[in-house]
mmCIF file of C-alpha atoms in Angstrom:
data_model
loop_
_atom_site.group_PDB
_atom_site.id
_atom_site.type_symbol
_atom_site.label_atom_id
_atom_site.label_comp_id
_atom_site.label_asym_id
_atom_site.label_seq_id
_atom_site.Cartn_x
_atom_site.Cartn_y
_atom_site.Cartn_z
ATOM 1 C CA ARG A 1 0.111 -14.353 -16.092
ATOM 2 C CA GLU A 2 1.454 -10.800 -16.474
ATOM 3 C CA THR A 3 -1.519 -9.811 -18.645
ATOM 4 C CA HIS A 4 -3.945 -11.153 -16.031
ATOM 5 C CA CYS A 5 -2.109 -9.230 -13.283
ATOM 6 C CA LYS A 6 -2.177 -6.034 -15.333
ATOM 7 C CA GLN A 7 -5.906 -6.435 -16.037
ATOM 8 C CA THR A 8 -6.626 -7.052 -12.369
ATOM 9 C CA LEU A 9 -4.514 -4.070 -11.457
ATOM 10 C CA ALA A 10 -6.264 -1.851 -13.970
ATOM 11 C CA ARG A 11 -9.608 -2.714 -12.351
ATOM 12 C CA LEU A 12 -8.171 -2.071 -8.892
ATOM 13 C CA LEU A 13 -6.765 1.285 -9.957
ATOM 14 C CA ALA A 14 -10.055 2.300 -11.513
ATOM 15 C CA ASP A 15 -11.925 1.341 -8.343
ATOM 16 C CA LEU A 16 -9.498 3.251 -6.152
ATOM 17 C CA GLY A 17 -9.144 6.246 -8.435
ATOM 18 C CA LEU A 18 -5.355 5.920 -8.450
ATOM 19 C CA GLN A 19 -3.678 8.129 -11.029
ATOM 20 C CA GLU A 20 -1.790 6.418 -13.857
ATOM 21 C CA SER A 21 1.388 8.277 -12.867
ATOM 22 C CA ALA A 22 1.093 6.954 -9.302
ATOM 23 C CA TYR A 23 0.802 3.425 -10.689
ATOM 24 C CA SER A 24 3.921 3.960 -12.801
ATOM 25 C CA ASP A 25 5.836 5.024 -9.689
ATOM 26 C CA LEU A 26 4.626 1.964 -7.783
ATOM 27 C CA GLU A 27 5.479 -0.284 -10.717
ATOM 28 C CA ASP A 28 9.033 1.126 -10.765
ATOM 29 C CA GLN A 29 9.359 0.504 -7.026
ATOM 30 C CA PHE A 30 8.121 -3.054 -7.506
ATOM 31 C CA LYS A 31 10.635 -3.686 -10.294
ATOM 32 C CA ASN A 32 13.423 -2.518 -7.975
ATOM 33 C CA LEU A 33 12.353 -5.196 -5.476
ATOM 34 C CA ASP A 34 11.871 -7.926 -8.101
ATOM 35 C CA LEU A 35 15.583 -8.569 -8.572
ATOM 36 C CA ASP A 36 15.259 -11.511 -10.966
ATOM 37 C CA GLY A 37 12.464 -9.903 -13.026
ATOM 38 C CA ASN A 38 10.099 -12.880 -12.762
ATOM 39 C CA GLY A 39 7.107 -10.742 -11.791
ATOM 40 C CA VAL A 40 7.032 -11.588 -8.086
ATOM 41 C CA VAL A 41 9.016 -10.508 -5.035
ATOM 42 C CA GLU A 42 10.289 -13.515 -3.131
ATOM 43 C CA VAL A 43 11.699 -13.906 0.357
ATOM 44 C CA THR A 44 15.191 -14.401 -1.094
ATOM 45 C CA GLU A 45 14.988 -11.069 -2.925
ATOM 46 C CA LEU A 46 13.970 -9.233 0.235
ATOM 47 C CA GLU A 47 16.769 -10.993 2.101
ATOM 48 C CA GLU A 48 19.267 -9.908 -0.550
ATOM 49 C CA LEU A 49 18.067 -6.322 -0.423
ATOM 50 C CA SER A 50 18.116 -6.421 3.346
ATOM 51 C CA GLY A 51 21.703 -7.619 3.275
ATOM 52 C CA LYS A 52 22.643 -4.563 1.217
ATOM 53 C CA LEU A 53 20.645 -2.152 3.370
ATOM 54 C CA GLY A 54 21.058 -3.936 6.692
ATOM 55 C CA GLU A 55 17.630 -2.797 7.854
ATOM 56 C CA MET A 56 15.509 -5.960 8.092
ATOM 57 C CA ASP A 57 15.833 -9.265 9.878
ATOM 58 C CA GLY A 58 14.189 -12.537 8.895
ATOM 59 C CA ALA A 59 11.168 -11.955 11.119
ATOM 60 C CA THR A 60 10.526 -8.550 9.547
ATOM 61 C CA ILE A 61 10.771 -10.014 6.047
ATOM 62 C CA ALA A 62 8.334 -12.799 6.973
ATOM 63 C CA THR A 63 5.936 -10.192 8.369
ATOM 64 C CA ILE A 64 6.110 -8.180 5.135
ATOM 65 C CA ILE A 65 5.451 -11.233 2.965
ATOM 66 C CA THR A 66 2.572 -12.373 5.171
ATOM 67 C CA ALA A 67 0.970 -8.918 5.207
ATOM 68 C CA CYS A 68 1.159 -8.466 1.433
ATOM 69 C CA ASP A 69 0.660 -12.019 0.146
ATOM 70 C CA ARG A 70 -3.088 -12.167 -0.474
ATOM 71 C CA ASN A 71 -3.159 -15.515 -2.293
ATOM 72 C CA GLY A 72 -0.864 -17.341 0.142
ATOM 73 C CA ASN A 73 1.763 -18.463 -2.375
ATOM 74 C CA GLY A 74 4.680 -17.011 -0.395
ATOM 75 C CA THR A 75 5.475 -14.268 -2.898
ATOM 76 C CA ILE A 76 4.222 -10.752 -3.664
ATOM 77 C CA ASP A 77 3.038 -9.947 -7.184
ATOM 78 C CA ILE A 78 2.445 -6.440 -8.536
ATOM 79 C CA SER A 79 -1.258 -6.400 -7.672
ATOM 80 C CA GLU A 80 -0.556 -7.468 -4.077
ATOM 81 C CA PHE A 81 2.211 -4.854 -3.827
ATOM 82 C CA VAL A 82 0.006 -2.017 -5.102
ATOM 83 C CA ALA A 83 -2.916 -3.103 -2.928
ATOM 84 C CA ALA A 84 -0.687 -3.170 0.177
ATOM 85 C CA ILE A 85 0.716 0.295 -0.536
ATOM 86 C CA VAL A 86 -2.690 1.798 -1.313
ATOM 87 C CA LEU A 87 -4.271 0.244 1.783
ATOM 88 C CA GLU A 88 -1.409 1.485 3.966
ATOM 89 C CA LEU A 89 -1.709 5.015 2.567
ATOM 90 C CA GLU A 90 -5.483 4.899 2.947
ATOM 91 C CA SER A 91 -5.111 3.819 6.564
ATOM 92 C CA LYS A 92 -2.704 6.699 7.268
ATOM 93 C CA ASP A 93 -5.068 9.147 5.554
ATOM 94 C CA GLU A 94 -7.995 7.864 7.599
ATOM 95 C CA LYS A 95 -6.060 8.248 10.847
ATOM 96 C CA LEU A 96 -5.071 11.789 9.896
ATOM 97 C CA ILE A 97 -8.677 12.671 9.065
ATOM 98 C CA MET A 98 -9.870 11.186 12.367
ATOM 99 C CA ARG A 99 -7.321 13.221 14.331
ATOM 100 C CA ALA A 100 -8.360 16.408 12.519
ATOM 101 C CA PHE A 101 -12.020 15.613 13.152
ATOM 102 C CA ASP A 102 -11.356 14.964 16.841
ATOM 103 C CA GLN A 103 -9.654 18.333 17.171
ATOM 104 C CA MET A 104 -12.583 20.168 15.568
ATOM 105 C CA ASP A 105 -15.293 18.269 17.482
ATOM 106 C CA MET A 106 -14.951 20.387 20.625
ATOM 107 C CA ASN A 107 -17.912 18.937 22.543
ATOM 108 C CA ARG A 108 -17.221 15.313 21.462
ATOM 109 C CA ASP A 109 -20.707 14.705 20.080
ATOM 110 C CA ALA A 110 -19.332 13.123 16.853
ATOM 111 C CA ARG A 111 -20.518 16.142 14.856
ATOM 112 C CA ILE A 112 -18.799 19.282 13.701
ATOM 113 C CA THR A 113 -20.997 22.334 13.812
ATOM 114 C CA LYS A 114 -20.412 25.725 12.264
ATOM 115 C CA GLY A 115 -19.770 27.093 15.767
ATOM 116 C CA GLU A 116 -16.955 24.599 16.311
ATOM 117 C CA ILE A 117 -15.288 25.557 13.042
ATOM 118 C CA PHE A 118 -15.438 29.349 13.431
#
């Protein structure tokens, strides 16, 4: 199962252009969440971490699992974790780009001309 996940992840990373070092960082973060080391993050692990940090309630944990769990098995594997992080970062980047564009598009015609830049 781990080999299949790693192969799937390798394809995802190649498609997204994610640097190998960024994947290593995400993998380390995932391992910190996967308390029993079985390759998936379960509700009980998030509850245990939440108990230590005191930052999440049951509804928040359920929301996290639902948002990340692509195959509907109630857990988050490494590929689902990386995909969720990458999609969240991409969404933030897109919003930032849209705000910058909106500020430069002075006449709101959905185009940025040389005159609007200089």
